[in-house]
mmCIF file of N, CA and C in Angstrom:
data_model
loop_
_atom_site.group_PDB
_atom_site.id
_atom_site.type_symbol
_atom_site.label_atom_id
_atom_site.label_comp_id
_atom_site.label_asym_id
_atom_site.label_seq_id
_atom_site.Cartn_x
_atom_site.Cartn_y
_atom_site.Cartn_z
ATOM 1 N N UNK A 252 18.436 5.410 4.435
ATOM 2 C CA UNK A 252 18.186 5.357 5.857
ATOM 3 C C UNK A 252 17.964 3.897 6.247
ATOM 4 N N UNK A 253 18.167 3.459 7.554
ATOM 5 C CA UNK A 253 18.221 2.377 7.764
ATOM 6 C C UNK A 253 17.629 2.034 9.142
ATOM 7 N N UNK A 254 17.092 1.200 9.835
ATOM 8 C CA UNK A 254 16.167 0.856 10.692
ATOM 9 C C UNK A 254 16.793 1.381 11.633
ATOM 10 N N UNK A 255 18.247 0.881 11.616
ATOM 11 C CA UNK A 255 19.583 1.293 13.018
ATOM 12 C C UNK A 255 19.397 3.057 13.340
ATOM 13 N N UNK A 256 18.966 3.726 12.192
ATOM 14 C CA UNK A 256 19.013 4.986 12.322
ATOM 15 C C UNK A 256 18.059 6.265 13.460
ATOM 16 N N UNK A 257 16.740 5.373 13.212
ATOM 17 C CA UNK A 257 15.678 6.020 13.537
ATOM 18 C C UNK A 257 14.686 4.858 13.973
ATOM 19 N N UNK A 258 15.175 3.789 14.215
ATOM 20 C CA UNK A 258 14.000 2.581 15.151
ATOM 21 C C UNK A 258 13.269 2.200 13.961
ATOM 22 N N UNK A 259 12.794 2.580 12.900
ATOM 23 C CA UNK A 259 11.811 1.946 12.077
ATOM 24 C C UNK A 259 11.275 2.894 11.544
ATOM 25 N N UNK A 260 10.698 4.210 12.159
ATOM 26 C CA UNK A 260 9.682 5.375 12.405
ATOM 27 C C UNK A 260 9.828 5.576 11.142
ATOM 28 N N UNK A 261 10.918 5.934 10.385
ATOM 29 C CA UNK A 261 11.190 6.259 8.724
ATOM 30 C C UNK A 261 10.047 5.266 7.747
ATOM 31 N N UNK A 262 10.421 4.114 8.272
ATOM 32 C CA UNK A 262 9.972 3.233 7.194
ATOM 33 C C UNK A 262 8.281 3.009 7.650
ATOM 34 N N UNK A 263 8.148 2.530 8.831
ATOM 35 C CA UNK A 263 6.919 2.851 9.262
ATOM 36 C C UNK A 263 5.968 4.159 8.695
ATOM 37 N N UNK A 264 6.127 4.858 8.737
ATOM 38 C CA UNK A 264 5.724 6.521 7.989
ATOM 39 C C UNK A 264 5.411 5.904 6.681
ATOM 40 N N UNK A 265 6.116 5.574 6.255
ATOM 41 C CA UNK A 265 6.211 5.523 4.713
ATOM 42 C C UNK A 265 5.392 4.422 3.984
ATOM 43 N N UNK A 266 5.153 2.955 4.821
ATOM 44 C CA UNK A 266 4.184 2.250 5.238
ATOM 45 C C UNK A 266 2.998 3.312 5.292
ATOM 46 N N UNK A 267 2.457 3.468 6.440
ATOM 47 C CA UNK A 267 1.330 4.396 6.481
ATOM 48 C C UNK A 267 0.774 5.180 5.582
ATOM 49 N N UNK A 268 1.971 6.361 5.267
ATOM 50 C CA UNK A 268 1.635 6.602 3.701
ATOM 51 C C UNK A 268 1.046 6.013 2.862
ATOM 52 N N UNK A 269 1.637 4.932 2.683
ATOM 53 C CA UNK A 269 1.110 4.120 1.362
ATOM 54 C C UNK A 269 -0.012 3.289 1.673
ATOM 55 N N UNK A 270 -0.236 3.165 2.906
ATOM 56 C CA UNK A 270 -1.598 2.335 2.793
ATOM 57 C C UNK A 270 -2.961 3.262 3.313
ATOM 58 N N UNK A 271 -2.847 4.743 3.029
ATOM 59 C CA UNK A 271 -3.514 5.962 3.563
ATOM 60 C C UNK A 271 -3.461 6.001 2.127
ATOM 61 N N UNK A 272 -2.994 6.242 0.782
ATOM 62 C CA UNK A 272 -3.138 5.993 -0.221
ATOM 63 C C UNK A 272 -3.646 5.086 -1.105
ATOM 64 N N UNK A 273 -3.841 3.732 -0.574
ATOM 65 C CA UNK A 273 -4.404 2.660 -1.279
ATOM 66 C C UNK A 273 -5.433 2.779 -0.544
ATOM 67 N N UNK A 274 -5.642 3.182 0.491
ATOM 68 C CA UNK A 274 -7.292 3.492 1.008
ATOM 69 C C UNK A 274 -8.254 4.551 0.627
ATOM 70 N N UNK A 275 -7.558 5.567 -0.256
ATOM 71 C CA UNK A 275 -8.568 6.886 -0.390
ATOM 72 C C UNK A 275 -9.306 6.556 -1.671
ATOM 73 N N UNK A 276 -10.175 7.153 -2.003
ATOM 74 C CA UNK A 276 -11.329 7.197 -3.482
ATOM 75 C C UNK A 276 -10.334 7.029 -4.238
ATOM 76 N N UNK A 277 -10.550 6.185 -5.069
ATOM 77 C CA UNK A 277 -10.576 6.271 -6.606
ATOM 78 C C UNK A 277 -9.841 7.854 -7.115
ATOM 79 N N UNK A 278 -10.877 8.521 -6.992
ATOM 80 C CA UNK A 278 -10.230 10.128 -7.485
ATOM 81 C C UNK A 278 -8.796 10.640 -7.320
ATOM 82 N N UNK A 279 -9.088 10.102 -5.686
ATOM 83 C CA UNK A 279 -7.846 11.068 -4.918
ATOM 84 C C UNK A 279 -6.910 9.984 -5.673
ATOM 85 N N UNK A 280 -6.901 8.279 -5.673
ATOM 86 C CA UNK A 280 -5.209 7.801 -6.035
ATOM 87 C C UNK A 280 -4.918 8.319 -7.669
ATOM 88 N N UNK A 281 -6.176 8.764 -8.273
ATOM 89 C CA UNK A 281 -5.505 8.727 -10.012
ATOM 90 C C UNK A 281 -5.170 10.442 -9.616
ATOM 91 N N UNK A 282 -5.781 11.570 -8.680
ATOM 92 C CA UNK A 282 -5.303 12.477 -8.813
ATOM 93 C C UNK A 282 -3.453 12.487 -8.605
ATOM 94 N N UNK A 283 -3.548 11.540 -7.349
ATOM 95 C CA UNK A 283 -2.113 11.582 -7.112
ATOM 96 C C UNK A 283 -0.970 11.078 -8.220
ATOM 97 N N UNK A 284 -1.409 10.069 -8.782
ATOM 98 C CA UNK A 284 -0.716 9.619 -10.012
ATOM 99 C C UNK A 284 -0.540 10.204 -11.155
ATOM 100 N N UNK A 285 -1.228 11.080 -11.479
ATOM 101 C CA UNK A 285 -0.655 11.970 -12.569
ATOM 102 C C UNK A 285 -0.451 13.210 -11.767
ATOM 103 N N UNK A 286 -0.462 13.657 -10.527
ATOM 104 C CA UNK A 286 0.077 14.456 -10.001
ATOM 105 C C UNK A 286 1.794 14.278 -9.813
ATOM 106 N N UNK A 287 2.001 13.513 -9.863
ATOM 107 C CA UNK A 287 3.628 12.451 -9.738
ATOM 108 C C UNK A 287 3.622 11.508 -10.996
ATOM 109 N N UNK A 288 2.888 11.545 -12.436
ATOM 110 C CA UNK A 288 3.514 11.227 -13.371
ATOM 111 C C UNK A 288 3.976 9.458 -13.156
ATOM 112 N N UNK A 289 2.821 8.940 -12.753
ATOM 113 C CA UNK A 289 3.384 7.796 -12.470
ATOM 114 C C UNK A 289 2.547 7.098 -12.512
ATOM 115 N N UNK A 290 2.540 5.513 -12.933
ATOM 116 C CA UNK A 290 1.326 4.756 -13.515
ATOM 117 C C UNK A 290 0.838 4.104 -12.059
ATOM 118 N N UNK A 291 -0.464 3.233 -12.517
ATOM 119 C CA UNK A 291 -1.108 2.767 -11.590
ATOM 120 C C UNK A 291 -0.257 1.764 -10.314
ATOM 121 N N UNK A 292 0.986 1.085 -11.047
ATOM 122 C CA UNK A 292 1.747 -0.082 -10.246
ATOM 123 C C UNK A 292 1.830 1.277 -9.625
ATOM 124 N N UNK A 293 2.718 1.933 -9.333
ATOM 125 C CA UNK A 293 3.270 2.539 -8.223
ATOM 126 C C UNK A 293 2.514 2.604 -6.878
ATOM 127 N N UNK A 294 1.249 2.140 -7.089
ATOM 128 C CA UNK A 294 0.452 2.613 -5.492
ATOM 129 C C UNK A 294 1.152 0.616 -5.042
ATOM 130 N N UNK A 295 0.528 -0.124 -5.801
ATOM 131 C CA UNK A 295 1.561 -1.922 -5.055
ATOM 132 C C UNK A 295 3.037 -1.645 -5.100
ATOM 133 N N UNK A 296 3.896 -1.041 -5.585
ATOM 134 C CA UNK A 296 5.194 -1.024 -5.476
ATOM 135 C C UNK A 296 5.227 -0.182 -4.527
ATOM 136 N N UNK A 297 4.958 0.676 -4.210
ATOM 137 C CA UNK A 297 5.096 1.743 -3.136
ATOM 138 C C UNK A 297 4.904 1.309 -1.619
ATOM 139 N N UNK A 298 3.915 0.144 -1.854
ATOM 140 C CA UNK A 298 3.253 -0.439 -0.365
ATOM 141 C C UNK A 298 4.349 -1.532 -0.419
ATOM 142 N N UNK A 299 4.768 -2.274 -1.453
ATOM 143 C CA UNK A 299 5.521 -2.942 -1.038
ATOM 144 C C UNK A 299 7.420 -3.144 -0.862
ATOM 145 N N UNK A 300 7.609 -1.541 -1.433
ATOM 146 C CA UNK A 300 8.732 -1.207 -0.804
ATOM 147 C C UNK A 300 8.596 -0.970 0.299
ATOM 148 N N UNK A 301 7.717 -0.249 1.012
ATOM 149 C CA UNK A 301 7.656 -0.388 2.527
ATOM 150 C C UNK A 301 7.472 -1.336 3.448
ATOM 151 N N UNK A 302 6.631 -2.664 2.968
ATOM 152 C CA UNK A 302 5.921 -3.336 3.630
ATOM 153 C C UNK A 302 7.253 -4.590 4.099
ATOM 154 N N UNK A 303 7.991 -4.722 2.622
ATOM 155 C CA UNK A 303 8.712 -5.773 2.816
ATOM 156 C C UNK A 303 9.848 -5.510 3.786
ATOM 157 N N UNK A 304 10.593 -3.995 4.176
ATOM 158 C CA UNK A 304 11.461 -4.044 4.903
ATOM 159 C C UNK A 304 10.878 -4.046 6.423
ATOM 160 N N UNK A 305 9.652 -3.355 6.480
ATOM 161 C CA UNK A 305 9.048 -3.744 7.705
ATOM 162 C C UNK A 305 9.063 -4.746 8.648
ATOM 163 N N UNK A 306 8.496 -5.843 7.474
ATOM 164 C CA UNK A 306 8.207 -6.877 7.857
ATOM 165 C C UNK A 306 9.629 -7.831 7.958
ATOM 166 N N UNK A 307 10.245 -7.568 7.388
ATOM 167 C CA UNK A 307 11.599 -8.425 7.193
ATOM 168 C C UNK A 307 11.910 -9.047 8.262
ATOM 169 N N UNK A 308 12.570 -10.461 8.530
ATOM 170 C CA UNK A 308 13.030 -10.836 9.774
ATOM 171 C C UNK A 308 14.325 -10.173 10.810
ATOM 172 N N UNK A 309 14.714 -9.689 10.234
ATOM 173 C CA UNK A 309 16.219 -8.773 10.117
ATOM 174 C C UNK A 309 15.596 -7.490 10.959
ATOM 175 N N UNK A 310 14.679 -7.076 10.595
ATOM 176 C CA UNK A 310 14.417 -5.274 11.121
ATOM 177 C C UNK A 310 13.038 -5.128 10.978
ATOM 178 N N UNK A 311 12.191 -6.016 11.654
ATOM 179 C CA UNK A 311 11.004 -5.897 11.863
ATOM 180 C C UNK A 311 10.930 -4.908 13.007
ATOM 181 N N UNK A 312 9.978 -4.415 12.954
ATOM 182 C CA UNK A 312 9.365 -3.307 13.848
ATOM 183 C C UNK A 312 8.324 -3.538 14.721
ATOM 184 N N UNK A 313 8.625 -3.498 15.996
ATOM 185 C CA UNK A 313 6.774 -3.778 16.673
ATOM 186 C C UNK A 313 5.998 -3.335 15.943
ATOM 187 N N UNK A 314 5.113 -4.703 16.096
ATOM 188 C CA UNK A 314 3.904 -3.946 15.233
ATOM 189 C C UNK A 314 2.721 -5.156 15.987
ATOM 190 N N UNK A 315 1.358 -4.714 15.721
ATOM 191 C CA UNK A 315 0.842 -5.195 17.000
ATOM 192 C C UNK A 315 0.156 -6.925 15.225
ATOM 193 N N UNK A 316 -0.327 -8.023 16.606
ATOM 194 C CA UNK A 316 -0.685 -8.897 15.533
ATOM 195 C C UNK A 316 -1.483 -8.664 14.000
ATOM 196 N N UNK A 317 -2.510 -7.939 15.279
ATOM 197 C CA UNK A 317 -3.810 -7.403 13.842
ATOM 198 C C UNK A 317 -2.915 -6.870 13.099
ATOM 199 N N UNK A 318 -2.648 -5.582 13.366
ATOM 200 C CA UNK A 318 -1.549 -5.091 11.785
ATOM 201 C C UNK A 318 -1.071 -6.200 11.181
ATOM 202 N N UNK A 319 0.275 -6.720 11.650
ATOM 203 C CA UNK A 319 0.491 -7.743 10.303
ATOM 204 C C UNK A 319 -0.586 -8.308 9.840
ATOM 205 N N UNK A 320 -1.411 -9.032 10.419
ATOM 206 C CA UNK A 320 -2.131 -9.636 9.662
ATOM 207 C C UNK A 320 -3.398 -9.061 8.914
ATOM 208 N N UNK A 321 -3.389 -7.666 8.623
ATOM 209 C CA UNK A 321 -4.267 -6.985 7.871
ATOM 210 C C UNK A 321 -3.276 -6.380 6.869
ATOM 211 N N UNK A 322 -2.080 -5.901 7.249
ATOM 212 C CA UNK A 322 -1.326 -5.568 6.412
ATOM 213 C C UNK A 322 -0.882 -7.036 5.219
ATOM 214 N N UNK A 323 -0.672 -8.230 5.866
ATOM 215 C CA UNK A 323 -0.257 -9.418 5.173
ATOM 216 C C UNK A 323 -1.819 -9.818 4.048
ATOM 217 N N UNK A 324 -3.047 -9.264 4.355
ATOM 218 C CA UNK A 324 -4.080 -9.819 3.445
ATOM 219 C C UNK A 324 -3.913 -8.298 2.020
ATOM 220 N N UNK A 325 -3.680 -7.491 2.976
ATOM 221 C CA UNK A 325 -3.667 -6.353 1.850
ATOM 222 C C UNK A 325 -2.448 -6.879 0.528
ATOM 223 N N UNK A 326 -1.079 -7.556 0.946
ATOM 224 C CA UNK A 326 -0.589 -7.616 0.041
ATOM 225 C C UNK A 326 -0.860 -9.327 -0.249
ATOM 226 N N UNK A 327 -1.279 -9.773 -0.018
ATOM 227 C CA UNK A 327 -2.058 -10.967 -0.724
ATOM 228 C C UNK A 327 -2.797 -10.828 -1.660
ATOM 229 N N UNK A 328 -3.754 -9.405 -1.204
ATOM 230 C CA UNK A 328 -4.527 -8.971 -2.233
ATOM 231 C C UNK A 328 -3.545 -8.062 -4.013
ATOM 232 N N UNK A 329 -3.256 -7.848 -3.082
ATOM 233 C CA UNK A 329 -2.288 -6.435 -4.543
ATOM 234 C C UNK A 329 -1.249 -7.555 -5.081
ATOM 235 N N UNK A 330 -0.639 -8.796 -4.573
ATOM 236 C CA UNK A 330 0.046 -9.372 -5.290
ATOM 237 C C UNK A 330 -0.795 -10.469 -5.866
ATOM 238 N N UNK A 331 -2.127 -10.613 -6.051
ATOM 239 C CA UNK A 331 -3.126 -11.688 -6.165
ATOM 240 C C UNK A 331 -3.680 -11.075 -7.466
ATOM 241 N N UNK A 332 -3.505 -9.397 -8.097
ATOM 242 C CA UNK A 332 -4.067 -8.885 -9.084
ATOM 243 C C UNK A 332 -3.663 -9.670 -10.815
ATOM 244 N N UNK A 333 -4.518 -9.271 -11.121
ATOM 245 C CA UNK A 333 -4.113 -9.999 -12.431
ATOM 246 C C UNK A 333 -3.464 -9.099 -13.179
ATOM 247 N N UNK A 334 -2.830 -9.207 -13.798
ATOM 248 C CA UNK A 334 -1.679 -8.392 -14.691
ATOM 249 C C UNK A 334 -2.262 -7.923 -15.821
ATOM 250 N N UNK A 335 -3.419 -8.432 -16.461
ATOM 251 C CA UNK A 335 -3.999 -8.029 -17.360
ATOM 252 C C UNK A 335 -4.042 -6.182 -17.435
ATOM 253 N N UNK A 336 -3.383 -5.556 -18.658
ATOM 254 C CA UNK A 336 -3.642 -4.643 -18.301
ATOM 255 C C UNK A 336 -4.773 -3.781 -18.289
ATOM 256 N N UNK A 337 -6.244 -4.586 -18.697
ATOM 257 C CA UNK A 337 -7.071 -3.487 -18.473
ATOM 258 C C UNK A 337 -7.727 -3.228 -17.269
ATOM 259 N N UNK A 338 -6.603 -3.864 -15.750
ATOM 260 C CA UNK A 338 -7.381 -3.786 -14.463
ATOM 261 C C UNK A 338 -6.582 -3.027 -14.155
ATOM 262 N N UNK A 339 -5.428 -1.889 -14.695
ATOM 263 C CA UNK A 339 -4.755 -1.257 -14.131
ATOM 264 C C UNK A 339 -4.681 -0.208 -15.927
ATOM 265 N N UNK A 340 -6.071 0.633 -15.187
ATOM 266 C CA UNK A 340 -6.181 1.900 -15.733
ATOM 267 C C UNK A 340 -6.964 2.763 -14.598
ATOM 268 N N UNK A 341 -7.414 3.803 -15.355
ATOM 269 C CA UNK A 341 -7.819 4.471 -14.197
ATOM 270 C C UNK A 341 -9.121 4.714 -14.288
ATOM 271 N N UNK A 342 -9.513 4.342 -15.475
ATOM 272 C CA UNK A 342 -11.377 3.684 -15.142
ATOM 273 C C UNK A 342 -11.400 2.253 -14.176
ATOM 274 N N UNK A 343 -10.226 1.293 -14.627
ATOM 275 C CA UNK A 343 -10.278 0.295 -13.680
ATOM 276 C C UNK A 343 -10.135 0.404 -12.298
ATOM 277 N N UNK A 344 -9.226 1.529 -12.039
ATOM 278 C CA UNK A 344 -9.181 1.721 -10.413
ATOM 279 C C UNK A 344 -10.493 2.271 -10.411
ATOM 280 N N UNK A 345 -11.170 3.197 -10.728
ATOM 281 C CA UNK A 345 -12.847 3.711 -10.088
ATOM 282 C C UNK A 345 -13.879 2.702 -10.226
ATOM 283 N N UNK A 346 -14.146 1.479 -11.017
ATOM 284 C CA UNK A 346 -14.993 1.036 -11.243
ATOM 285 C C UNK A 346 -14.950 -0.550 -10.584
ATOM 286 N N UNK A 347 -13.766 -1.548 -11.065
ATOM 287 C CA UNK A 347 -13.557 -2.837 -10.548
ATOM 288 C C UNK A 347 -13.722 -2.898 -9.325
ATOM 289 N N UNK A 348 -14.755 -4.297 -9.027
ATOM 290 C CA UNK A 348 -14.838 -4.965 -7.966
ATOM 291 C C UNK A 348 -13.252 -5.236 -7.163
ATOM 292 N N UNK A 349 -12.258 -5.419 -7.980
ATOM 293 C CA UNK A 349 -10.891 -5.867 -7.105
ATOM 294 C C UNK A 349 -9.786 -4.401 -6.781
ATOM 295 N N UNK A 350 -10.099 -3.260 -7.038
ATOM 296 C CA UNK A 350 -9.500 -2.830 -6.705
ATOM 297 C C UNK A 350 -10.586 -1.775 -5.417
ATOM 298 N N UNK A 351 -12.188 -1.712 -5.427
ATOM 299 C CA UNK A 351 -12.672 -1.450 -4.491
ATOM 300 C C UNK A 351 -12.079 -2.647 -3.213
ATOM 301 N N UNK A 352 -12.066 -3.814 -3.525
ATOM 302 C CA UNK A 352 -11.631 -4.718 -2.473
ATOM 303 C C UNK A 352 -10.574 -4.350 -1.445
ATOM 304 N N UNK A 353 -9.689 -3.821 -2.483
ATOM 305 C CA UNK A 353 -7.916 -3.281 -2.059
ATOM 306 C C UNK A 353 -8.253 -1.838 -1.680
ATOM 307 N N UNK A 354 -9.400 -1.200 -1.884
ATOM 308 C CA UNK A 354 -9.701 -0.066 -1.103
ATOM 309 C C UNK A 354 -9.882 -0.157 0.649
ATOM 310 N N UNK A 355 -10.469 -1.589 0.263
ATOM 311 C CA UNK A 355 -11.444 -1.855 1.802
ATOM 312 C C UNK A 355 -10.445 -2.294 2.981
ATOM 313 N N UNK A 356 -9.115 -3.329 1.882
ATOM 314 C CA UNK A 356 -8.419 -4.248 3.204
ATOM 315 C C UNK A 356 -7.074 -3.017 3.692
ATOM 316 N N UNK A 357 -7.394 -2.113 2.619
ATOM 317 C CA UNK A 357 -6.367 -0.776 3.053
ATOM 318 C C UNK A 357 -7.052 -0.255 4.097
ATOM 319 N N UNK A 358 -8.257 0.136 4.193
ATOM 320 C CA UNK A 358 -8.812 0.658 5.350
ATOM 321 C C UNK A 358 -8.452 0.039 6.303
ATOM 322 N N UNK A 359 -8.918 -1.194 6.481
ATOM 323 C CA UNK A 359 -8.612 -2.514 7.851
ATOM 324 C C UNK A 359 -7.364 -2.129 8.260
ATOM 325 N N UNK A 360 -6.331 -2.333 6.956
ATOM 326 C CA UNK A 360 -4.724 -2.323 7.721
ATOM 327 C C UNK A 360 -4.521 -0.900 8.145
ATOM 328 N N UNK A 361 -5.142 0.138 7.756
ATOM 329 C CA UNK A 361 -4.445 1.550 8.291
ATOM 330 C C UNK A 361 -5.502 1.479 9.820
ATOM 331 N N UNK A 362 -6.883 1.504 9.883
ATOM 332 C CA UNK A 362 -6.964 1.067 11.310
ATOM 333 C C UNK A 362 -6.174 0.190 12.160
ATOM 334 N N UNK A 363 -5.751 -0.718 11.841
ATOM 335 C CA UNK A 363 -4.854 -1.653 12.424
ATOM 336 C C UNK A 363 -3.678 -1.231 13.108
ATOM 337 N N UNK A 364 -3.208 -0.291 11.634
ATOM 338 C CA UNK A 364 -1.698 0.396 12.480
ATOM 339 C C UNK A 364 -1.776 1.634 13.204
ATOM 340 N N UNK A 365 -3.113 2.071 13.279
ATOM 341 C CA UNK A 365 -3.439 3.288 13.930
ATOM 342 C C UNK A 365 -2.926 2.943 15.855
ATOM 343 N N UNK A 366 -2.267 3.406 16.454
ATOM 344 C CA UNK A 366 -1.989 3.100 17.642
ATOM 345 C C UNK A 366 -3.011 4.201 18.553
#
């Protein structure tokens, strides 16, 4: 699908999604991840398959300032993680200071895009 198709609304959605997901407990993202068989990257790859066509210069979407710029700290944050893998387990998502952080700036950006 493509922006030409449906104004954005597709990709937008899917955005939302994913940052309604990087905002919930601890519980709910590891429930979802082995509910879908899928490791911890997938919640930053997921936000940032959406985020980047969003934002793209090509097929950006209204979007009001605050959003980008709560959405732009959220992936500052998730691309700012350290690769080490013991911050991407799933004691690390319930317990670390940096991924409560990426709980919090998910909140900000999904208020943000809340219209």
């Amino acid at each position: 699908m493509t922006f030409a198709d449906d104004g954005g609304r597709w990709w937008l959605a899917e955005l939302r999604h994913s940052v309604e997901l990087l905002a919930s407990p601890a519980h709910v993202q590891i429930t979802h991840l082995r509910r879908n068989g899928v490791h911890l990257d997938e919640l930053a790859l997921a936000f940032d398959a959406a985020f980047r066509p969003v934002t793209s210069p090509d097929e950006r979407i209204v979007m009001s300032p605050a959003a980008l710029t709560a959405l732009s700290a959220l992936d500052d944050l998730l691309s700012a993680l350290d690769p080490d893998p013991a911050l991407w387990t799933d004691e690390a998502l319930a317990t670390t200071p940096e991924w409560a952080e990426v709980r919090a700036a998910a909140r900000r950006a999904g208020q943000a895009l809340t219209p």
